[in-house]
Amino acid sequence: MNESLVHSYQKNKKRYPSTESESKEMEMGSNNKKIFSSKKEDLFHVIHKVPAGDGPYVRAKHAQLVQKDPEAAIVLFWKAINAGDRVDSALKDMAVVMKQLDRSEEAIEAIKSFRGLCSKQSQESLDNVLIDLYKKCGKVEEQIEMLKRKLRLIYQGEAFNGKPTKTARSHGKKFQVSVRQETSRLLGNLAWAYMQKTNFMAAEVVYQKAQMIDPDANKACNLGLCLIKRTRYNEARSVLEDVLYGRIPGCEDGRTRKRAEELLLELESKQPPPDLSDLLGLNLEDEFVNGLEEMVRVWAPSRSKRLPIFEEISSFRDRIAC
């Protein structure tokens, strides 16, 4: 055989298989490369939390999470909404990015204008985003109304789409939240909003309800602050000592314990003046208060009697009526 032909044959022997077994080996090698490439791509999506695909929503998430370009992400989220591509997620994610860029007002208008395009299941999460946006913008009244609406849905049995629990996320981790826990959380947020309006009487009432349903140390500190503001120092001391002595869930958190200590120091520095409570400051509708009473009756039956604070409120309402 011609030497040049032999050399050519030897050179291309691996490229062009001469037997069936060699052909199968090459095919397996090709498949393995495809599998490796696929796994590598899947790993990329897992690491960067970017969904698979090539639509405008996927490109928006890529711009947000991989390229770290929020402005480009917002443009692509708009394209996804207009194209009907994962509108639920696109609208919510876009609002979150806008909030990060201090464009909260724009985010609020976007949700109000386009939430009608979203599914019923997504409305609750959009409400949560709106509450955060109202808080960011200092729109306390709107925040209060939204929180009250969510609480009404709970005691009307319409929250969580009728399910007893829902899946929530925090710092990238998923966990289950019960209706009871969500109610206490919302009440805590509502009470905090009342505190921003210096309506400490309303805040105290709502914090008391939240603690009866699902107590925790952070809300106890806020309740203690309310009682200090209302010059009810003995009650405030009792609540804050419960945190320091570990009588409430969440007391093991160092920051919460430190805050309780700081509030007790503030308490010690005050002289007890006459108890002139902001009795006319309460701004809770009868229907809303009755709804809270019903939730407490169901979830805390051993403490179902009306709180003294509610008796106090009722008596002052009667006086005002006279």
PDB file of C-alpha atoms in Angstrom:
ATOM      1  CA  MET A   1       0.000   0.000   0.000  1.00  0.00           C
ATOM      2  CA  ASN A   2       1.198   3.486  -0.774  1.00  0.00           C
ATOM      3  CA  GLU A   3       2.946   4.999   2.280  1.00  0.00           C
ATOM      4  CA  SER A   4       0.923   8.203   2.042  1.00  0.00           C
ATOM      5  CA  LEU A   5      -2.326   6.229   2.048  1.00  0.00           C
ATOM      6  CA  VAL A   6      -1.177   4.254   5.098  1.00  0.00           C
ATOM      7  CA  HIS A   7      -0.300   7.472   6.927  1.00  0.00           C
ATOM      8  CA  SER A   8      -3.692   8.985   6.077  1.00  0.00           C
ATOM      9  CA  TYR A   9      -5.453   5.836   7.258  1.00  0.00           C
ATOM     10  CA  GLN A  10      -3.557   5.837  10.576  1.00  0.00           C
ATOM     11  CA  LYS A  11      -4.283   9.534  11.080  1.00  0.00           C
ATOM     12  CA  ASN A  12      -8.029   9.247  10.472  1.00  0.00           C
ATOM     13  CA  LYS A  13      -8.579   5.823  12.017  1.00  0.00           C
ATOM     14  CA  LYS A  14     -10.042   7.318  15.233  1.00  0.00           C
ATOM     15  CA  ARG A  15     -12.210   9.768  13.339  1.00  0.00           C
ATOM     16  CA  TYR A  16     -13.838   7.197  11.070  1.00  0.00           C
ATOM     17  CA  PRO A  17     -14.534   3.918  12.914  1.00  0.00           C
ATOM     18  CA  SER A  18     -14.068   0.755  10.928  1.00  0.00           C
ATOM     19  CA  THR A  19     -16.025  -1.581  13.183  1.00  0.00           C
ATOM     20  CA  GLU A  20     -19.463  -1.598  14.783  1.00  0.00           C
ATOM     21  CA  SER A  21     -17.950  -1.590  18.314  1.00  0.00           C
ATOM     22  CA  GLU A  22     -15.898   1.515  17.575  1.00  0.00           C
ATOM     23  CA  SER A  23     -18.980   3.217  16.188  1.00  0.00           C
ATOM     24  CA  LYS A  24     -20.900   2.461  19.409  1.00  0.00           C
ATOM     25  CA  GLU A  25     -18.041   3.792  21.533  1.00  0.00           C
ATOM     26  CA  MET A  26     -18.043   7.066  19.635  1.00  0.00           C
ATOM     27  CA  GLU A  27     -21.819   7.350  19.977  1.00  0.00           C
ATOM     28  CA  MET A  28     -21.605   6.742  23.732  1.00  0.00           C
ATOM     29  CA  GLY A  29     -18.869   9.350  24.023  1.00  0.00           C
ATOM     30  CA  SER A  30     -21.035  11.869  22.192  1.00  0.00           C
ATOM     31  CA  ASN A  31     -24.003  11.114  24.460  1.00  0.00           C
ATOM     32  CA  ASN A  32     -21.843  11.483  27.551  1.00  0.00           C
ATOM     33  CA  LYS A  33     -20.730  14.915  26.381  1.00  0.00           C
ATOM     34  CA  LYS A  34     -24.362  15.942  25.881  1.00  0.00           C
ATOM     35  CA  ILE A  35     -25.287  14.671  29.362  1.00  0.00           C
ATOM     36  CA  PHE A  36     -22.324  16.493  30.915  1.00  0.00           C
ATOM     37  CA  SER A  37     -23.262  19.682  29.089  1.00  0.00           C
ATOM     38  CA  SER A  38     -26.884  19.327  30.231  1.00  0.00           C
ATOM     39  CA  LYS A  39     -25.838  18.763  33.856  1.00  0.00           C
ATOM     40  CA  LYS A  40     -23.505  21.742  33.705  1.00  0.00           C
ATOM     41  CA  GLU A  41     -26.354  23.908  32.413  1.00  0.00           C
ATOM     42  CA  ASP A  42     -28.694  22.614  35.142  1.00  0.00           C
ATOM     43  CA  LEU A  43     -26.052  23.385  37.770  1.00  0.00           C
ATOM     44  CA  PHE A  44     -25.782  26.933  36.420  1.00  0.00           C
ATOM     45  CA  HIS A  45     -29.547  27.420  36.851  1.00  0.00           C
ATOM     46  CA  VAL A  46     -29.426  26.024  40.387  1.00  0.00           C
ATOM     47  CA  ILE A  47     -26.472  28.156  41.497  1.00  0.00           C
ATOM     48  CA  HIS A  48     -27.827  31.400  40.049  1.00  0.00           C
ATOM     49  CA  LYS A  49     -31.514  30.558  40.677  1.00  0.00           C
ATOM     50  CA  VAL A  50     -32.285  31.352  37.054  1.00  0.00           C
ATOM     51  CA  PRO A  51     -35.116  29.409  35.377  1.00  0.00           C
ATOM     52  CA  ALA A  52     -34.451  27.462  32.186  1.00  0.00           C
ATOM     53  CA  GLY A  53     -35.581  28.753  28.802  1.00  0.00           C
ATOM     54  CA  ASP A  54     -35.023  31.748  26.550  1.00  0.00           C
ATOM     55  CA  GLY A  55     -38.138  33.913  26.962  1.00  0.00           C
ATOM     56  CA  PRO A  56     -38.118  37.537  28.174  1.00  0.00           C
ATOM     57  CA  TYR A  57     -38.779  36.474  31.783  1.00  0.00           C
ATOM     58  CA  VAL A  58     -35.756  34.141  31.808  1.00  0.00           C
ATOM     59  CA  ARG A  59     -33.603  36.868  30.251  1.00  0.00           C
ATOM     60  CA  ALA A  60     -34.846  39.311  32.883  1.00  0.00           C
ATOM     61  CA  LYS A  61     -33.869  36.937  35.699  1.00  0.00           C
ATOM     62  CA  HIS A  62     -30.477  36.447  34.049  1.00  0.00           C
ATOM     63  CA  ALA A  63     -29.957  40.218  33.956  1.00  0.00           C
ATOM     64  CA  GLN A  64     -31.078  40.511  37.580  1.00  0.00           C
ATOM     65  CA  LEU A  65     -29.188  37.609  39.153  1.00  0.00           C
ATOM     66  CA  VAL A  66     -26.222  36.878  36.875  1.00  0.00           C
ATOM     67  CA  GLN A  67     -25.358  40.150  35.140  1.00  0.00           C
ATOM     68  CA  LYS A  68     -26.398  42.206  38.197  1.00  0.00           C
ATOM     69  CA  ASP A  69     -27.990  44.812  35.921  1.00  0.00           C
ATOM     70  CA  PRO A  70     -31.303  45.818  37.570  1.00  0.00           C
ATOM     71  CA  GLU A  71     -32.162  48.487  34.987  1.00  0.00           C
ATOM     72  CA  ALA A  72     -31.898  45.976  32.142  1.00  0.00           C
ATOM     73  CA  ALA A  73     -33.864  43.474  34.231  1.00  0.00           C
ATOM     74  CA  ILE A  74     -36.764  45.931  34.624  1.00  0.00           C
ATOM     75  CA  VAL A  75     -36.922  46.510  30.853  1.00  0.00           C
ATOM     76  CA  LEU A  76     -37.047  42.749  30.262  1.00  0.00           C
ATOM     77  CA  PHE A  77     -39.636  42.213  33.014  1.00  0.00           C
ATOM     78  CA  TRP A  78     -41.861  44.759  31.215  1.00  0.00           C
ATOM     79  CA  LYS A  79     -41.373  42.808  27.996  1.00  0.00           C
ATOM     80  CA  ALA A  80     -42.349  39.594  29.790  1.00  0.00           C
ATOM     81  CA  ILE A  81     -45.534  41.195  31.160  1.00  0.00           C
ATOM     82  CA  ASN A  82     -46.502  42.580  27.749  1.00  0.00           C
ATOM     83  CA  ALA A  83     -45.772  39.207  26.106  1.00  0.00           C
ATOM     84  CA  GLY A  84     -47.756  37.281  28.732  1.00  0.00           C
ATOM     85  CA  ASP A  85     -44.628  35.361  29.770  1.00  0.00           C
ATOM     86  CA  ARG A  86     -44.941  34.254  33.436  1.00  0.00           C
ATOM     87  CA  VAL A  87     -46.789  37.463  34.287  1.00  0.00           C
ATOM     88  CA  ASP A  88     -47.327  36.531  37.965  1.00  0.00           C
ATOM     89  CA  SER A  89     -43.611  36.186  38.638  1.00  0.00           C
ATOM     90  CA  ALA A  90     -42.544  38.974  36.269  1.00  0.00           C
ATOM     91  CA  LEU A  91     -44.740  41.601  37.954  1.00  0.00           C
ATOM     92  CA  LYS A  92     -43.727  40.599  41.482  1.00  0.00           C
ATOM     93  CA  ASP A  93     -40.006  40.335  40.670  1.00  0.00           C
ATOM     94  CA  MET A  94     -40.027  43.635  38.804  1.00  0.00           C
ATOM     95  CA  ALA A  95     -41.616  45.392  41.791  1.00  0.00           C
ATOM     96  CA  VAL A  96     -38.929  43.965  44.090  1.00  0.00           C
ATOM     97  CA  VAL A  97     -36.150  45.229  41.776  1.00  0.00           C
ATOM     98  CA  MET A  98     -37.805  48.645  41.538  1.00  0.00           C
ATOM     99  CA  LYS A  99     -37.921  48.823  45.342  1.00  0.00           C
ATOM    100  CA  GLN A 100     -34.174  48.142  45.450  1.00  0.00           C
ATOM    101  CA  LEU A 101     -33.652  51.085  43.079  1.00  0.00           C
ATOM    102  CA  ASP A 102     -35.818  53.418  45.213  1.00  0.00           C
ATOM    103  CA  ARG A 103     -38.564  53.356  42.580  1.00  0.00           C
ATOM    104  CA  SER A 104     -41.210  52.157  45.025  1.00  0.00           C
ATOM    105  CA  GLU A 105     -43.908  54.580  43.858  1.00  0.00           C
ATOM    106  CA  GLU A 106     -43.504  53.275  40.310  1.00  0.00           C
ATOM    107  CA  ALA A 107     -43.662  49.701  41.598  1.00  0.00           C
ATOM    108  CA  ILE A 108     -46.918  50.411  43.453  1.00  0.00           C
ATOM    109  CA  GLU A 109     -48.530  51.808  40.311  1.00  0.00           C
ATOM    110  CA  ALA A 110     -47.295  48.831  38.261  1.00  0.00           C
ATOM    111  CA  ILE A 111     -48.874  46.306  40.633  1.00  0.00           C
ATOM    112  CA  LYS A 112     -52.146  48.230  40.827  1.00  0.00           C
ATOM    113  CA  SER A 113     -52.319  48.533  37.034  1.00  0.00           C
ATOM    114  CA  PHE A 114     -51.330  44.993  36.029  1.00  0.00           C
ATOM    115  CA  ARG A 115     -52.341  42.674  38.879  1.00  0.00           C
ATOM    116  CA  GLY A 116     -55.566  42.018  36.972  1.00  0.00           C
ATOM    117  CA  LEU A 117     -53.464  40.014  34.487  1.00  0.00           C
ATOM    118  CA  CYS A 118     -52.234  37.739  37.275  1.00  0.00           C
ATOM    119  CA  SER A 119     -53.773  34.536  38.609  1.00  0.00           C
ATOM    120  CA  LYS A 120     -55.908  34.379  41.743  1.00  0.00           C
ATOM    121  CA  GLN A 121     -53.202  32.344  43.485  1.00  0.00           C
ATOM    122  CA  SER A 122     -50.662  35.163  43.032  1.00  0.00           C
ATOM    123  CA  GLN A 123     -52.796  37.928  44.578  1.00  0.00           C
ATOM    124  CA  GLU A 124     -51.742  37.188  48.148  1.00  0.00           C
ATOM    125  CA  SER A 125     -48.020  37.441  47.356  1.00  0.00           C
ATOM    126  CA  LEU A 126     -48.660  40.672  45.423  1.00  0.00           C
ATOM    127  CA  ASP A 127     -50.424  42.047  48.514  1.00  0.00           C
ATOM    128  CA  ASN A 128     -47.332  41.224  50.570  1.00  0.00           C
ATOM    129  CA  VAL A 129     -45.125  43.095  48.090  1.00  0.00           C
ATOM    130  CA  LEU A 130     -47.504  46.075  48.203  1.00  0.00           C
ATOM    131  CA  ILE A 131     -47.336  46.177  52.008  1.00  0.00           C
ATOM    132  CA  ASP A 132     -43.529  46.310  51.843  1.00  0.00           C
ATOM    133  CA  LEU A 133     -43.692  49.051  49.207  1.00  0.00           C
ATOM    134  CA  TYR A 134     -46.134  51.126  51.276  1.00  0.00           C
ATOM    135  CA  LYS A 135     -43.802  50.743  54.261  1.00  0.00           C
ATOM    136  CA  LYS A 136     -40.822  51.834  52.142  1.00  0.00           C
ATOM    137  CA  CYS A 137     -42.698  54.935  50.899  1.00  0.00           C
ATOM    138  CA  GLY A 138     -44.009  55.871  54.347  1.00  0.00           C
ATOM    139  CA  LYS A 139     -47.623  55.325  53.223  1.00  0.00           C
ATOM    140  CA  VAL A 140     -48.794  54.187  56.654  1.00  0.00           C
ATOM    141  CA  GLU A 141     -52.530  54.581  56.041  1.00  0.00           C
ATOM    142  CA  GLU A 142     -52.380  52.429  52.906  1.00  0.00           C
ATOM    143  CA  GLN A 143     -50.273  49.889  54.779  1.00  0.00           C
ATOM    144  CA  ILE A 144     -52.846  49.708  57.590  1.00  0.00           C
ATOM    145  CA  GLU A 145     -55.741  49.242  55.181  1.00  0.00           C
ATOM    146  CA  MET A 146     -53.933  46.456  53.315  1.00  0.00           C
ATOM    147  CA  LEU A 147     -53.069  44.646  56.553  1.00  0.00           C
ATOM    148  CA  LYS A 148     -56.671  44.906  57.749  1.00  0.00           C
ATOM    149  CA  ARG A 149     -57.892  43.514  54.433  1.00  0.00           C
ATOM    150  CA  LYS A 150     -55.569  40.523  54.698  1.00  0.00           C
ATOM    151  CA  LEU A 151     -56.712  39.880  58.274  1.00  0.00           C
ATOM    152  CA  ARG A 152     -60.357  40.023  57.196  1.00  0.00           C
ATOM    153  CA  LEU A 153     -59.636  37.393  54.551  1.00  0.00           C
ATOM    154  CA  ILE A 154     -58.213  35.168  57.287  1.00  0.00           C
ATOM    155  CA  TYR A 155     -61.171  35.318  59.647  1.00  0.00           C
ATOM    156  CA  GLN A 156     -63.524  34.925  56.679  1.00  0.00           C
ATOM    157  CA  GLY A 157     -61.687  31.691  55.813  1.00  0.00           C
ATOM    158  CA  GLU A 158     -60.402  32.931  52.434  1.00  0.00           C
ATOM    159  CA  ALA A 159     -56.663  33.175  53.163  1.00  0.00           C
ATOM    160  CA  PHE A 160     -54.042  30.754  51.801  1.00  0.00           C
ATOM    161  CA  ASN A 161     -56.540  29.878  49.047  1.00  0.00           C
ATOM    162  CA  GLY A 162     -58.480  27.862  51.617  1.00  0.00           C
ATOM    163  CA  LYS A 163     -55.470  25.787  52.760  1.00  0.00           C
ATOM    164  CA  PRO A 164     -54.301  25.483  56.405  1.00  0.00           C
ATOM    165  CA  THR A 165     -50.665  26.275  55.560  1.00  0.00           C
ATOM    166  CA  LYS A 166     -48.632  27.948  52.855  1.00  0.00           C
ATOM    167  CA  THR A 167     -45.013  27.756  51.705  1.00  0.00           C
ATOM    168  CA  ALA A 168     -42.967  30.853  52.501  1.00  0.00           C
ATOM    169  CA  ARG A 169     -39.383  31.835  51.681  1.00  0.00           C
ATOM    170  CA  SER A 170     -36.763  33.546  53.795  1.00  0.00           C
ATOM    171  CA  HIS A 171     -33.101  33.988  52.844  1.00  0.00           C
ATOM    172  CA  GLY A 172     -33.502  31.446  50.045  1.00  0.00           C
ATOM    173  CA  LYS A 173     -35.031  28.754  52.289  1.00  0.00           C
ATOM    174  CA  LYS A 174     -38.571  27.388  52.084  1.00  0.00           C
ATOM    175  CA  PHE A 175     -40.688  26.668  55.156  1.00  0.00           C
ATOM    176  CA  GLN A 176     -44.342  26.110  56.057  1.00  0.00           C
ATOM    177  CA  VAL A 177     -46.430  28.834  57.722  1.00  0.00           C
ATOM    178  CA  SER A 178     -49.753  28.110  59.398  1.00  0.00           C
ATOM    179  CA  VAL A 179     -52.760  30.436  59.290  1.00  0.00           C
ATOM    180  CA  ARG A 180     -52.287  31.014  63.002  1.00  0.00           C
ATOM    181  CA  GLN A 181     -48.665  32.105  62.569  1.00  0.00           C
ATOM    182  CA  GLU A 182     -49.567  34.331  59.623  1.00  0.00           C
ATOM    183  CA  THR A 183     -52.346  35.978  61.630  1.00  0.00           C
ATOM    184  CA  SER A 184     -49.982  36.805  64.480  1.00  0.00           C
ATOM    185  CA  ARG A 185     -47.395  38.134  62.017  1.00  0.00           C
ATOM    186  CA  LEU A 186     -49.914  40.397  60.298  1.00  0.00           C
ATOM    187  CA  LEU A 187     -51.210  41.661  63.631  1.00  0.00           C
ATOM    188  CA  GLY A 188     -47.656  42.486  64.648  1.00  0.00           C
ATOM    189  CA  ASN A 189     -47.138  44.446  61.420  1.00  0.00           C
ATOM    190  CA  LEU A 190     -50.458  46.244  61.920  1.00  0.00           C
ATOM    191  CA  ALA A 191     -49.549  47.189  65.482  1.00  0.00           C
ATOM    192  CA  TRP A 192     -46.169  48.498  64.297  1.00  0.00           C
ATOM    193  CA  ALA A 193     -47.923  50.638  61.686  1.00  0.00           C
ATOM    194  CA  TYR A 194     -50.147  52.123  64.411  1.00  0.00           C
ATOM    195  CA  MET A 195     -46.998  52.921  66.378  1.00  0.00           C
ATOM    196  CA  GLN A 196     -45.670  54.895  63.399  1.00  0.00           C
ATOM    197  CA  LYS A 197     -48.817  57.036  63.695  1.00  0.00           C
ATOM    198  CA  THR A 198     -48.198  57.350  67.464  1.00  0.00           C
ATOM    199  CA  ASN A 199     -51.531  55.613  68.060  1.00  0.00           C
ATOM    200  CA  PHE A 200     -50.135  53.602  70.956  1.00  0.00           C
ATOM    201  CA  MET A 201     -53.502  52.578  72.329  1.00  0.00           C
ATOM    202  CA  ALA A 202     -54.497  50.855  69.083  1.00  0.00           C
ATOM    203  CA  ALA A 203     -51.008  49.366  68.799  1.00  0.00           C
ATOM    204  CA  GLU A 204     -51.246  47.938  72.316  1.00  0.00           C
ATOM    205  CA  VAL A 205     -54.620  46.321  71.638  1.00  0.00           C
ATOM    206  CA  VAL A 206     -53.375  44.660  68.453  1.00  0.00           C
ATOM    207  CA  TYR A 207     -50.089  43.501  70.010  1.00  0.00           C
ATOM    208  CA  GLN A 208     -52.038  41.923  72.880  1.00  0.00           C
ATOM    209  CA  LYS A 209     -54.126  39.961  70.371  1.00  0.00           C
ATOM    210  CA  ALA A 210     -51.049  38.883  68.424  1.00  0.00           C
ATOM    211  CA  GLN A 211     -49.387  37.608  71.607  1.00  0.00           C
ATOM    212  CA  MET A 212     -52.479  35.645  72.605  1.00  0.00           C
ATOM    213  CA  ILE A 213     -52.519  33.859  69.241  1.00  0.00           C
ATOM    214  CA  ASP A 214     -48.796  33.140  68.735  1.00  0.00           C
ATOM    215  CA  PRO A 215     -46.472  34.874  71.215  1.00  0.00           C
ATOM    216  CA  ASP A 216     -42.876  35.788  70.459  1.00  0.00           C
ATOM    217  CA  ALA A 217     -40.192  37.893  72.103  1.00  0.00           C
ATOM    218  CA  ASN A 218     -39.902  40.547  69.379  1.00  0.00           C
ATOM    219  CA  LYS A 219     -43.585  41.479  69.590  1.00  0.00           C
ATOM    220  CA  ALA A 220     -43.293  41.424  73.389  1.00  0.00           C
ATOM    221  CA  CYS A 221     -40.583  44.106  73.179  1.00  0.00           C
ATOM    222  CA  ASN A 222     -42.807  46.232  70.959  1.00  0.00           C
ATOM    223  CA  LEU A 223     -45.722  45.745  73.352  1.00  0.00           C
ATOM    224  CA  GLY A 224     -43.441  46.836  76.192  1.00  0.00           C
ATOM    225  CA  LEU A 225     -42.556  49.982  74.237  1.00  0.00           C
ATOM    226  CA  CYS A 226     -46.278  50.729  73.723  1.00  0.00           C
ATOM    227  CA  LEU A 227     -46.909  50.405  77.445  1.00  0.00           C
ATOM    228  CA  ILE A 228     -43.972  52.707  78.197  1.00  0.00           C
ATOM    229  CA  LYS A 229     -45.360  55.300  75.787  1.00  0.00           C
ATOM    230  CA  ARG A 230     -48.693  55.039  77.597  1.00  0.00           C
ATOM    231  CA  THR A 231     -46.918  55.461  80.973  1.00  0.00           C
ATOM    232  CA  ARG A 232     -48.065  52.027  82.162  1.00  0.00           C
ATOM    233  CA  TYR A 233     -44.671  51.216  83.571  1.00  0.00           C
ATOM    234  CA  ASN A 234     -45.466  48.257  85.813  1.00  0.00           C
ATOM    235  CA  GLU A 235     -47.122  46.368  82.957  1.00  0.00           C
ATOM    236  CA  ALA A 236     -44.240  47.245  80.646  1.00  0.00           C
ATOM    237  CA  ARG A 237     -41.722  45.925  83.169  1.00  0.00           C
ATOM    238  CA  SER A 238     -43.619  42.644  83.499  1.00  0.00           C
ATOM    239  CA  VAL A 239     -43.716  42.119  79.710  1.00  0.00           C
ATOM    240  CA  LEU A 240     -40.020  42.927  79.243  1.00  0.00           C
ATOM    241  CA  GLU A 241     -38.953  40.708  82.141  1.00  0.00           C
ATOM    242  CA  ASP A 242     -40.775  37.818  80.439  1.00  0.00           C
ATOM    243  CA  VAL A 243     -38.326  38.276  77.557  1.00  0.00           C
ATOM    244  CA  LEU A 244     -35.240  38.482  79.774  1.00  0.00           C
ATOM    245  CA  TYR A 245     -36.234  35.431  81.819  1.00  0.00           C
ATOM    246  CA  GLY A 246     -36.951  33.310  78.745  1.00  0.00           C
ATOM    247  CA  ARG A 247     -40.690  32.906  79.268  1.00  0.00           C
ATOM    248  CA  ILE A 248     -41.623  33.646  75.629  1.00  0.00           C
ATOM    249  CA  PRO A 249     -40.563  31.886  72.393  1.00  0.00           C
ATOM    250  CA  GLY A 250     -37.697  33.686  70.673  1.00  0.00           C
ATOM    251  CA  CYS A 251     -36.001  34.874  73.872  1.00  0.00           C
ATOM    252  CA  GLU A 252     -32.804  33.082  72.879  1.00  0.00           C
ATOM    253  CA  ASP A 253     -32.155  35.695  70.177  1.00  0.00           C
ATOM    254  CA  GLY A 254     -29.373  37.950  71.454  1.00  0.00           C
ATOM    255  CA  ARG A 255     -30.587  41.088  69.690  1.00  0.00           C
ATOM    256  CA  THR A 256     -34.086  40.730  71.133  1.00  0.00           C
ATOM    257  CA  ARG A 257     -32.752  40.250  74.658  1.00  0.00           C
ATOM    258  CA  LYS A 258     -30.493  43.283  74.252  1.00  0.00           C
ATOM    259  CA  ARG A 259     -33.466  45.378  73.119  1.00  0.00           C
ATOM    260  CA  ALA A 260     -35.473  44.247  76.150  1.00  0.00           C
ATOM    261  CA  GLU A 261     -32.582  45.291  78.399  1.00  0.00           C
ATOM    262  CA  GLU A 262     -32.407  48.714  76.697  1.00  0.00           C
ATOM    263  CA  LEU A 263     -36.141  49.236  77.120  1.00  0.00           C
ATOM    264  CA  LEU A 264     -35.912  48.324  80.811  1.00  0.00           C
ATOM    265  CA  LEU A 265     -33.131  50.888  81.245  1.00  0.00           C
ATOM    266  CA  GLU A 266     -35.323  53.473  79.527  1.00  0.00           C
ATOM    267  CA  LEU A 267     -38.149  52.451  81.823  1.00  0.00           C
ATOM    268  CA  GLU A 268     -36.019  52.885  84.939  1.00  0.00           C
ATOM    269  CA  SER A 269     -35.072  56.401  83.864  1.00  0.00           C
ATOM    270  CA  LYS A 270     -38.691  57.564  83.787  1.00  0.00           C
ATOM    271  CA  GLN A 271     -40.731  58.904  86.656  1.00  0.00           C
ATOM    272  CA  PRO A 272     -44.335  57.667  86.705  1.00  0.00           C
ATOM    273  CA  PRO A 273     -46.484  60.716  85.879  1.00  0.00           C
ATOM    274  CA  PRO A 274     -50.297  60.653  86.130  1.00  0.00           C
ATOM    275  CA  ASP A 275     -51.890  58.084  83.800  1.00  0.00           C
ATOM    276  CA  LEU A 276     -53.233  60.331  81.030  1.00  0.00           C
ATOM    277  CA  SER A 277     -53.884  57.757  78.308  1.00  0.00           C
ATOM    278  CA  ASP A 278     -54.539  58.656  74.682  1.00  0.00           C
ATOM    279  CA  LEU A 279     -58.041  57.240  75.026  1.00  0.00           C
ATOM    280  CA  LEU A 280     -59.462  58.958  71.972  1.00  0.00           C
ATOM    281  CA  GLY A 281     -56.587  57.781  69.780  1.00  0.00           C
ATOM    282  CA  LEU A 282     -58.024  54.340  69.081  1.00  0.00           C
ATOM    283  CA  ASN A 283     -59.083  53.983  65.468  1.00  0.00           C
ATOM    284  CA  LEU A 284     -60.343  50.429  65.076  1.00  0.00           C
ATOM    285  CA  GLU A 285     -63.709  49.748  63.488  1.00  0.00           C
ATOM    286  CA  ASP A 286     -66.207  47.634  65.478  1.00  0.00           C
ATOM    287  CA  GLU A 287     -66.330  45.062  62.676  1.00  0.00           C
ATOM    288  CA  PHE A 288     -62.552  44.683  62.696  1.00  0.00           C
ATOM    289  CA  VAL A 289     -62.366  44.411  66.488  1.00  0.00           C
ATOM    290  CA  ASN A 290     -65.114  41.772  66.467  1.00  0.00           C
ATOM    291  CA  GLY A 291     -63.172  39.798  63.879  1.00  0.00           C
ATOM    292  CA  LEU A 292     -60.078  39.840  66.091  1.00  0.00           C
ATOM    293  CA  GLU A 293     -62.152  38.742  69.084  1.00  0.00           C
ATOM    294  CA  GLU A 294     -63.479  35.790  67.091  1.00  0.00           C
ATOM    295  CA  MET A 295     -59.964  34.680  66.089  1.00  0.00           C
ATOM    296  CA  VAL A 296     -58.780  34.847  69.681  1.00  0.00           C
ATOM    297  CA  ARG A 297     -61.869  32.920  70.844  1.00  0.00           C
ATOM    298  CA  VAL A 298     -61.017  30.095  68.428  1.00  0.00           C
ATOM    299  CA  TRP A 299     -57.234  30.009  68.913  1.00  0.00           C
ATOM    300  CA  ALA A 300     -56.972  30.983  72.575  1.00  0.00           C
ATOM    301  CA  PRO A 301     -60.206  29.572  74.124  1.00  0.00           C
ATOM    302  CA  SER A 302     -58.770  29.599  77.648  1.00  0.00           C
ATOM    303  CA  ARG A 303     -58.369  33.364  77.314  1.00  0.00           C
ATOM    304  CA  SER A 304     -61.510  34.064  75.325  1.00  0.00           C
ATOM    305  CA  LYS A 305     -62.898  36.691  77.681  1.00  0.00           C
ATOM    306  CA  ARG A 306     -62.633  40.225  76.426  1.00  0.00           C
ATOM    307  CA  LEU A 307     -59.404  41.882  77.445  1.00  0.00           C
ATOM    308  CA  PRO A 308     -59.726  44.639  80.062  1.00  0.00           C
ATOM    309  CA  ILE A 309     -58.473  47.027  77.427  1.00  0.00           C
ATOM    310  CA  PHE A 310     -61.534  46.290  75.281  1.00  0.00           C
ATOM    311  CA  GLU A 311     -63.830  46.896  78.241  1.00  0.00           C
ATOM    312  CA  GLU A 312     -62.007  50.173  78.758  1.00  0.00           C
ATOM    313  CA  ILE A 313     -62.503  51.060  75.094  1.00  0.00           C
ATOM    314  CA  SER A 314     -66.211  50.184  75.182  1.00  0.00           C
ATOM    315  CA  SER A 315     -66.825  52.283  78.289  1.00  0.00           C
ATOM    316  CA  PHE A 316     -65.133  55.308  76.760  1.00  0.00           C
ATOM    317  CA  ARG A 317     -67.089  54.840  73.548  1.00  0.00           C
ATOM    318  CA  ASP A 318     -70.274  54.947  75.649  1.00  0.00           C
ATOM    319  CA  ARG A 319     -69.099  58.146  77.337  1.00  0.00           C
ATOM    320  CA  ILE A 320     -68.311  59.737  74.012  1.00  0.00           C
ATOM    321  CA  ALA A 321     -71.731  58.754  72.688  1.00  0.00           C
ATOM    322  CA  CYS A 322     -73.353  60.484  75.659  1.00  0.00           C
TER     323      CYS A 322
END
